[in-house]
Coordinates of C-alpha atoms and ligand atoms in Angstrom, one line a residue:
M1 CA 171.1 54.1 -39.1
K2 CA 172.2 50.5 -39.5
I3 CA 170.0 47.8 -38.0
V4 CA 171.1 44.2 -38.3
Q5 CA 169.0 41.4 -37.1
S6 CA 170.3 39.3 -34.2
K7 CA 169.0 37.7 -31.1
V8 CA 169.0 40.9 -29.0
N9 CA 166.7 43.9 -29.3
Q10 CA 168.1 46.3 -31.9
I11 CA 167.7 49.8 -30.5
Q12 CA 168.6 52.9 -32.4
I13 CA 172.3 53.6 -32.4
P14 CA 172.8 57.2 -31.2
A15 CA 173.9 59.4 -34.1
E16 CA 177.3 60.3 -32.6
F17 CA 178.3 56.7 -32.7
N18 CA 178.0 56.6 -36.5
S19 CA 181.1 55.8 -38.4
M20 CA 183.0 54.6 -35.3
A21 CA 184.5 51.1 -35.7
W22 CA 183.9 50.5 -32.0
H23 CA 181.2 52.2 -29.9
P24 CA 179.3 51.2 -26.7
L25 CA 176.6 49.4 -28.8
S26 CA 178.8 47.9 -31.6
W27 CA 178.3 44.5 -29.8
T28 CA 174.7 44.5 -30.9
Q29 CA 175.9 43.4 -34.3
K30 CA 177.5 40.2 -32.8
E31 CA 176.1 37.0 -31.5
A32 CA 174.9 37.9 -28.0
K33 CA 174.4 35.2 -25.5
Q34 CA 172.6 35.5 -22.1
I35 CA 171.1 38.9 -22.8
P36 CA 167.3 39.0 -22.3
L37 CA 165.0 39.7 -25.2
Y38 CA 162.7 42.5 -24.2
P39 CA 159.1 42.3 -25.5
D40 CA 159.0 46.1 -26.2
T41 CA 162.1 47.5 -27.9
G42 CA 160.8 51.0 -27.6
A43 CA 160.6 50.7 -23.8
L44 CA 164.2 49.4 -23.7
E45 CA 165.3 52.3 -25.9
S46 CA 163.6 54.7 -23.6
A47 CA 165.2 53.3 -20.4
F48 CA 168.6 53.1 -22.2
T49 CA 168.4 56.7 -23.2
R50 CA 167.5 57.9 -19.7
L51 CA 170.3 55.8 -18.1
R52 CA 172.8 57.3 -20.5
S53 CA 172.0 60.8 -19.2
L54 CA 172.3 60.0 -15.5
P55 CA 175.6 60.9 -13.7
P56 CA 178.4 58.2 -13.5
L57 CA 178.7 56.1 -10.4
I58 CA 182.5 56.2 -10.3
T59 CA 185.3 58.1 -12.0
S60 CA 188.0 57.4 -14.6
W61 CA 190.7 58.3 -12.1
E62 CA 189.5 55.6 -9.8
I63 CA 189.6 53.1 -12.7
E64 CA 193.2 54.2 -13.6
A65 CA 194.3 53.9 -10.0
L66 CA 192.8 50.4 -9.7
K67 CA 194.6 49.3 -12.8
K68 CA 198.0 50.5 -11.4
K69 CA 197.3 48.6 -8.2
L70 CA 196.3 45.5 -10.1
A71 CA 199.6 45.7 -12.0
L72 CA 201.3 45.4 -8.5
A73 CA 199.2 42.3 -7.7
G74 CA 200.4 40.8 -11.0
R75 CA 204.0 41.2 -9.8
G76 CA 203.3 39.8 -6.4
Q77 CA 203.5 43.2 -4.6
A78 CA 199.8 43.3 -3.6
F79 CA 197.0 40.7 -3.2
V80 CA 193.4 41.0 -4.4
L81 CA 190.4 40.1 -2.4
Q82 CA 187.4 40.1 -4.7
G83 CA 184.2 39.1 -3.0
G84 CA 180.5 39.5 -2.5
D85 CA 177.2 38.1 -3.5
C86 CA 176.7 35.8 -6.4
A87 CA 173.7 37.9 -7.3
E88 CA 172.9 41.2 -5.5
T89 CA 169.2 41.8 -5.0
F90 CA 167.2 44.9 -4.9
E91 CA 165.8 43.8 -1.5
G92 CA 169.3 43.3 -0.2
C93 CA 170.1 47.0 -0.6
T94 CA 169.9 47.7 3.1
S95 CA 172.1 49.2 5.8
P96 CA 172.9 46.0 7.7
K97 CA 173.8 44.0 4.5
I98 CA 176.1 46.7 3.2
V99 CA 177.7 47.2 6.6
N100 CA 178.2 43.5 7.0
L101 CA 179.8 43.1 3.6
M102 CA 182.2 46.0 4.4
K103 CA 183.0 44.5 7.7
V104 CA 183.8 41.0 6.5
M105 CA 185.8 42.4 3.5
I106 CA 187.9 44.5 5.9
Q107 CA 188.4 41.8 8.4
V108 CA 189.4 39.2 5.9
S109 CA 191.7 41.7 4.2
F110 CA 193.4 42.6 7.5
I111 CA 194.0 38.9 8.2
L112 CA 195.6 38.6 4.8
L113 CA 197.6 41.8 5.2
H114 CA 198.9 40.6 8.5
E115 CA 200.2 37.4 7.1
T116 CA 201.3 38.4 3.6
Q117 CA 202.6 41.9 4.5
K118 CA 201.3 43.0 1.2
P119 CA 198.7 45.7 0.5
I120 CA 195.3 44.0 0.0
L121 CA 193.1 45.3 -2.8
R122 CA 189.5 45.0 -1.9
I123 CA 187.1 44.6 -4.8
G124 CA 183.4 43.9 -4.0
R125 CA 181.1 42.0 -6.2
V126 CA 178.9 44.9 -5.4
A127 CA 176.9 47.9 -6.7
G128 CA 175.9 46.4 -10.0
Q129 CA 176.1 42.6 -9.7
Y130 CA 172.4 42.3 -10.6
A131 CA 172.4 40.1 -13.7
K132 CA 173.1 36.4 -14.0
P133 CA 173.8 33.9 -16.8
R134 CA 171.8 30.7 -16.7
S135 CA 172.2 27.4 -18.4
K136 CA 168.4 27.0 -19.2
E137 CA 166.2 29.6 -20.9
T138 CA 163.0 28.5 -19.2
E139 CA 161.8 26.4 -16.3
V140 CA 158.5 24.9 -15.2
V141 CA 157.1 25.9 -11.8
N142 CA 153.8 24.7 -10.5
G143 CA 152.9 23.5 -14.1
Q144 CA 153.7 27.0 -15.6
E145 CA 156.6 27.5 -18.0
M146 CA 158.5 30.8 -17.3
L147 CA 161.9 32.3 -18.1
T148 CA 164.6 31.3 -15.6
Y149 CA 165.6 34.0 -13.2
R150 CA 168.3 36.2 -14.6
G151 CA 168.8 38.7 -11.9
D152 CA 166.9 41.6 -10.5
L153 CA 168.3 43.8 -13.3
V154 CA 166.1 41.8 -15.7
H155 CA 162.9 40.8 -13.7
S156 CA 161.6 39.6 -10.4
I157 CA 162.4 36.2 -8.9
E158 CA 158.7 35.7 -8.2
E159 CA 157.4 32.5 -9.8
T160 CA 154.9 33.8 -12.3
T161 CA 155.2 34.2 -16.1
E162 CA 154.3 37.9 -15.7
A163 CA 156.9 38.6 -13.0
R164 CA 159.6 36.9 -15.1
T165 CA 159.0 39.0 -18.2
P166 CA 162.0 41.2 -18.7
D167 CA 161.3 44.8 -17.7
P168 CA 163.8 47.5 -18.9
E169 CA 162.9 49.9 -16.2
R170 CA 164.8 47.6 -13.9
M171 CA 168.0 48.9 -15.4
I172 CA 167.3 52.3 -13.9
E173 CA 166.4 50.7 -10.6
A174 CA 169.6 48.7 -10.6
Y175 CA 171.6 51.9 -11.3
T176 CA 169.8 53.6 -8.5
R177 CA 170.4 50.9 -6.0
S178 CA 174.0 50.6 -7.1
A179 CA 174.3 54.4 -6.4
L180 CA 172.8 54.0 -3.0
T181 CA 175.1 51.1 -2.2
L182 CA 178.2 53.0 -3.3
N183 CA 177.2 56.1 -1.6
F184 CA 176.9 54.3 1.7
L185 CA 180.2 52.3 1.2
R186 CA 182.0 55.6 0.5
A187 CA 180.5 57.2 3.6
L188 CA 181.6 54.2 5.7
S189 CA 185.1 54.5 4.3
D190 CA 185.2 58.2 5.1
E191 CA 184.1 57.7 8.6
G192 CA 186.9 55.2 9.0
F193 CA 184.6 52.4 10.2
A194 CA 186.0 53.4 13.6
D195 CA 184.7 50.5 15.6
L196 CA 186.9 48.0 13.9
N197 CA 189.5 47.8 16.6
H198 CA 187.0 47.0 19.3
P199 CA 187.7 43.4 20.2
E200 CA 184.0 42.6 20.3
Y201 CA 183.8 43.6 16.7
W202 CA 185.6 40.5 15.6
E203 CA 183.2 37.6 16.2
L204 CA 185.6 34.8 16.7
G205 CA 183.6 32.9 19.3
F206 CA 182.6 30.2 16.8
M207 CA 186.3 29.2 16.6
K208 CA 186.7 28.5 20.3
N209 CA 187.1 24.8 19.9
N210 CA 189.3 25.0 16.9
E211 CA 192.9 23.7 17.3
F212 CA 194.2 27.0 15.9
Y213 CA 192.1 29.3 18.0
D214 CA 194.9 30.7 20.1
E215 CA 197.0 31.4 17.0
Y216 CA 194.0 33.2 15.4
E217 CA 193.3 35.2 18.6
G218 CA 196.9 36.3 18.5
I219 CA 196.7 37.5 15.0
I220 CA 193.6 39.6 15.8
Q221 CA 195.3 41.0 18.9
N222 CA 198.3 42.0 16.7
I223 CA 196.0 43.6 14.2
N224 CA 194.2 45.6 16.9
K225 CA 197.5 46.7 18.4
A226 CA 198.7 47.9 15.1
I227 CA 195.5 49.9 14.6
S228 CA 195.7 51.4 18.1
F229 CA 199.3 52.3 17.6
M230 CA 198.6 54.1 14.3
D231 CA 195.7 55.9 15.9
A232 CA 198.0 57.1 18.7
V233 CA 200.9 58.3 16.6
T234 CA 199.1 59.9 13.7
E235 CA 196.5 62.6 13.4
Q236 CA 194.2 60.3 11.5
P237 CA 193.0 56.8 12.4
L238 CA 194.8 54.1 10.4
I239 CA 191.7 53.2 8.6
T240 CA 191.1 56.7 7.1
L241 CA 194.8 56.9 6.4
Q242 CA 194.8 53.8 4.4
R243 CA 191.5 54.8 2.8
L244 CA 189.1 51.9 3.1
D245 CA 188.8 51.6 -0.6
L246 CA 186.3 49.0 -1.6
Y247 CA 186.3 49.0 -5.4
S248 CA 183.2 47.8 -7.2
S249 CA 182.9 45.1 -9.8
H250 CA 180.2 43.1 -11.6
E251 CA 180.0 40.7 -14.5
A252 CA 179.6 42.6 -17.7
L253 CA 176.8 40.5 -18.8
H254 CA 173.8 42.7 -19.5
L255 CA 175.5 44.8 -22.0
F256 CA 172.7 47.4 -22.4
Y257 CA 173.2 48.3 -18.8
D258 CA 176.9 48.6 -19.2
A259 CA 176.8 50.3 -22.5
A260 CA 174.5 53.1 -21.2
Q261 CA 177.1 54.0 -18.6
T262 CA 180.1 53.7 -21.0
R263 CA 181.3 57.2 -21.6
R264 CA 184.1 59.4 -22.8
V265 CA 185.7 61.7 -20.3
P266 CA 187.5 65.1 -20.8
R267 CA 191.2 65.0 -21.5
K268 CA 191.5 61.2 -21.6
Q269 CA 191.6 58.8 -24.5
G270 CA 189.2 56.0 -24.8
W271 CA 185.9 54.9 -23.2
Y272 CA 185.2 54.2 -19.6
N273 CA 182.5 52.0 -18.1
L274 CA 181.6 54.4 -15.3
S275 CA 179.1 52.0 -13.6
S276 CA 181.9 49.9 -12.0
H277 CA 185.6 50.0 -11.4
M278 CA 186.2 46.6 -12.7
V279 CA 184.0 44.3 -14.8
W280 CA 184.5 40.7 -15.7
L281 CA 183.7 38.4 -18.6
G282 CA 181.8 35.3 -17.5
N283 CA 182.7 31.7 -18.4
R284 CA 179.6 31.3 -20.6
T285 CA 180.1 34.5 -22.7
R286 CA 183.8 34.4 -23.4
D287 CA 183.6 33.6 -27.1
P288 CA 186.3 35.7 -28.7
E289 CA 184.0 36.5 -31.6
G290 CA 180.9 37.2 -29.5
A291 CA 179.1 40.3 -28.3
H292 CA 180.7 40.4 -24.8
V293 CA 184.2 40.4 -26.0
E294 CA 183.3 43.0 -28.6
Y295 CA 182.0 45.3 -25.9
L296 CA 184.9 44.7 -23.5
R297 CA 187.6 45.3 -26.1
G298 CA 186.6 48.9 -26.2
I299 CA 186.8 50.0 -22.6
E300 CA 189.6 51.2 -20.4
N301 CA 188.5 49.4 -17.2
P302 CA 190.4 46.4 -15.8
I303 CA 188.7 43.2 -17.0
G304 CA 188.5 39.9 -15.3
V305 CA 188.2 36.8 -17.5
K306 CA 186.8 33.6 -16.0
V307 CA 188.5 30.5 -17.4
D308 CA 187.8 26.8 -16.9
A309 CA 189.3 23.7 -18.4
S310 CA 187.2 23.9 -21.6
I311 CA 189.0 27.0 -23.0
T312 CA 191.4 26.1 -25.8
K313 CA 194.9 27.6 -26.1
D314 CA 193.9 29.4 -29.2
E315 CA 190.8 30.9 -27.6
L316 CA 192.8 32.1 -24.6
A317 CA 195.5 33.6 -26.8
R318 CA 192.8 35.4 -29.0
L319 CA 191.0 36.7 -26.0
L320 CA 194.1 38.3 -24.5
E321 CA 195.0 39.8 -27.9
R322 CA 191.5 41.2 -28.4
L323 CA 191.0 42.5 -24.9
N324 CA 194.5 43.9 -24.3
P325 CA 196.2 44.6 -27.7
E326 CA 198.4 47.2 -26.0
R327 CA 199.5 44.7 -23.4
E328 CA 198.9 47.1 -20.6
E329 CA 199.8 45.8 -17.2
G330 CA 197.0 45.5 -14.6
K331 CA 194.4 45.4 -17.3
I332 CA 193.6 41.7 -17.5
M333 CA 192.9 39.4 -14.5
L334 CA 192.6 35.8 -15.4
I335 CA 190.3 34.1 -12.9
S336 CA 190.6 30.3 -12.9
R337 CA 187.5 28.5 -11.7
L338 CA 188.4 24.9 -12.3
G339 CA 187.2 22.9 -9.3
A340 CA 189.3 21.5 -6.5
D341 CA 189.8 18.2 -8.3
Q342 CA 190.8 19.8 -11.6
T343 CA 193.2 22.5 -10.6
E344 CA 196.4 20.5 -10.4
E345 CA 195.6 18.9 -13.8
H346 CA 194.5 21.9 -15.8
L347 CA 195.9 25.1 -14.2
P348 CA 199.5 24.5 -15.4
A349 CA 198.5 24.5 -19.0
L350 CA 196.5 27.7 -18.6
I351 CA 199.5 29.4 -17.0
R352 CA 201.9 28.2 -19.7
T353 CA 199.5 29.3 -22.5
A354 CA 199.1 32.7 -21.0
R355 CA 202.9 33.0 -20.5
A356 CA 203.6 31.9 -24.1
T357 CA 201.5 34.8 -25.4
G358 CA 203.8 37.3 -23.6
H359 CA 200.7 39.1 -22.2
P360 CA 201.0 40.5 -18.7
V361 CA 198.1 39.0 -16.6
V362 CA 197.1 39.1 -13.0
W363 CA 196.1 35.6 -11.8
S364 CA 193.2 35.1 -9.5
C365 CA 191.5 31.9 -8.2
D366 CA 187.7 31.6 -8.0
P367 CA 187.3 28.4 -5.8
M368 CA 183.5 28.7 -5.9
H369 CA 182.2 28.0 -9.4
G370 CA 183.9 24.7 -10.1
N371 CA 182.7 23.2 -6.7
T372 CA 179.0 23.6 -6.8
F373 CA 176.7 20.6 -6.3
L374 CA 173.1 19.9 -5.5
A375 CA 172.1 18.8 -2.0
G376 CA 168.5 17.8 -2.5
K377 CA 167.1 20.8 -4.3
V378 CA 169.5 23.4 -3.2
K379 CA 172.9 24.4 -4.6
T380 CA 175.8 24.2 -2.2
R381 CA 179.6 24.0 -2.0
R382 CA 181.9 22.3 0.5
F383 CA 184.1 24.7 2.5
E384 CA 186.8 22.0 2.3
D385 CA 186.7 22.0 -1.5
I386 CA 186.9 25.8 -1.6
E387 CA 190.0 25.7 0.6
R388 CA 191.5 22.8 -1.3
E389 CA 191.2 24.7 -4.7
I390 CA 192.9 27.8 -3.3
S391 CA 195.6 25.7 -1.8
A392 CA 196.2 23.8 -5.0
A393 CA 196.2 27.1 -7.0
F394 CA 198.9 28.5 -4.7
D395 CA 201.0 25.3 -5.2
V396 CA 200.6 25.2 -9.0
H397 CA 201.5 28.8 -9.4
D398 CA 204.5 28.3 -7.2
A399 CA 205.6 25.2 -9.2
E400 CA 205.2 27.1 -12.5
G401 CA 207.1 30.1 -11.3
S402 CA 204.0 32.1 -11.6
I403 CA 202.2 34.3 -9.1
L404 CA 198.7 33.9 -7.6
G405 CA 197.7 37.5 -7.2
G406 CA 194.3 37.2 -5.7
V407 CA 191.1 35.2 -4.8
H408 CA 187.6 35.7 -6.0
L409 CA 184.9 34.6 -3.5
E410 CA 181.2 34.5 -3.2
M411 CA 180.8 35.6 0.4
T412 CA 178.6 37.6 2.6
G413 CA 178.9 39.2 6.0
D414 CA 175.6 37.7 7.1
N415 CA 175.0 34.5 9.0
V416 CA 173.5 32.5 6.1
T417 CA 173.6 28.7 5.7
E418 CA 174.5 28.1 2.1
C419 CA 177.9 26.4 2.0
V420 CA 178.5 23.2 4.1
G421 CA 181.6 22.6 6.3
G422 CA 184.0 24.8 8.1
V423 CA 184.5 24.7 11.9
S424 CA 180.9 25.6 12.7
G425 CA 180.2 22.2 11.0
L426 CA 177.2 23.2 9.0
N427 CA 175.8 20.0 7.3
E428 CA 173.4 19.5 4.4
E429 CA 170.4 19.1 6.8
G430 CA 171.1 22.6 8.2
L431 CA 171.2 24.3 4.8
L432 CA 167.6 25.5 4.7
Q433 CA 167.8 27.4 8.0
T434 CA 169.0 30.6 6.4
Y435 CA 169.4 29.9 2.7
E436 CA 169.0 33.4 1.2
T437 CA 170.9 33.5 -2.0
Y438 CA 169.0 34.1 -5.3
C439 CA 171.7 32.2 -7.2
D440 CA 174.9 30.5 -5.9
P441 CA 175.8 29.6 -2.3
R442 CA 178.0 32.0 -0.5
L443 CA 180.5 31.6 2.4
N444 CA 179.0 33.2 5.5
Y445 CA 180.8 35.5 7.9
E446 CA 182.4 32.8 10.0
Q447 CA 183.4 30.7 6.9
S448 CA 184.9 33.8 5.3
L449 CA 187.1 34.5 8.4
E450 CA 188.1 30.9 8.7
L451 CA 189.1 30.8 5.0
A452 CA 191.1 34.0 5.5
F453 CA 193.0 32.3 8.4
L454 CA 193.7 29.2 6.2
I455 CA 194.8 31.3 3.3
A456 CA 197.1 33.2 5.7
R457 CA 198.6 29.9 7.0
K458 CA 199.1 28.8 3.4
V459 CA 200.9 32.0 2.4
R460 CA 203.1 31.8 5.5
G461 CA 204.0 28.2 4.5
Ligands
PEP501 C1 179.7 34.1 -11.2 O1 180.8 34.7 -11.0 O2 178.7 34.3 -10.5 C2 179.6 33.2 -12.4 C3 178.4 33.0 -13.0 O3 180.8 32.7 -12.7 P1 181.2 31.9 -14.0 O4 181.0 32.8 -15.2 O5 182.7 31.6 -13.8 O6 180.4 30.6 -14.1
CO502 CO1 178.0 32.6 -8.9

């Protein structure tokens, strides 16, 4: 049993991993950023061991199917809508929140489908998005120094030193709540979410005074007609026919959680992270020599890679080579998160660098993380910046002869007040009305629909 000192807890490596060059815990030998240090290594080991023996949340077939669909998005034959909370919370694992997320994801995707005429791949930031990277280790609240909040997977957001102490049992709780969430999402899919073609189900009233309202109304009527037509001519409602797949994804940040659910499956090569269909590498943990890349290089799941302007050509090339040496199509999604003002300047170089490596990638645009600012004490984003970044990304990809294959949004189906702007005209004074996020500000239901219409207009040209 080899134990090397590093900044993370060194738990016992299971005997069956011995002599493997890569295994689900080989990353513990690398420099690991953003992973909490647990006060009790034995307690971590115990939770890890129990988590390893619980059944998987998803299957390897679903992962392989998603990879094939992502390959289509890379070629411009499908479009990816990835969206959900910045940070899921244990408390947020409720029926209305899950239903609302499903509803907004479906409605946004139907608007995109209507305009792009391409299959839309829905991927939620859901059922496992419980860990967050932070720029500061600690903060002082009411004169007390405590660890910064790193997600419900790690500790409670409550502002006491005790509540902020990392608790490994929360890995099991996160797994449980992810299972409950996925179970309900699957049930909603199977039932076909039958109410969707009721006109009242689309809440467009907030748009009434918008100059494009009639056009948007027309789009919704067309969508409803198509749904009714399919319902009339086929045995099954359209929605069940198309399978309301909502794939799951989260940031592969808390590697103990992901490693415990990384398994081999019968009659297939390689290792699968069976906690989530897709995982992504965060912008803060993308060191090609670091722990997160070491973990991700060993799994078969599709992998998102967040990139901003600070990544060097060499780093990007090394990342692609490490994460996808076989150059498998649909395996890597590069997610630019540059900021509205930086996209025109920096995206062309990223596209050219990726192209020069010869690696197949699916491009996505995260218009959220480069556009955050503080309004007083709360983090917010301007709807207009979000829209501007997506629009610029479409233009740059076009000009470079490249394809924007998707968008990555922090959004919710709830009526929160976290981002400013949009037709409902939320301003900074209104932010505290329903500011619920534990981390970054999300587009609310109305802003998400409005953005979908704007993306649709853009795609249509
Ligand atoms: C996130 O997606 O919530 C996030 C932290 O993004 P990034 O790694 O791009 O900053
Ligand atoms: Co975020």
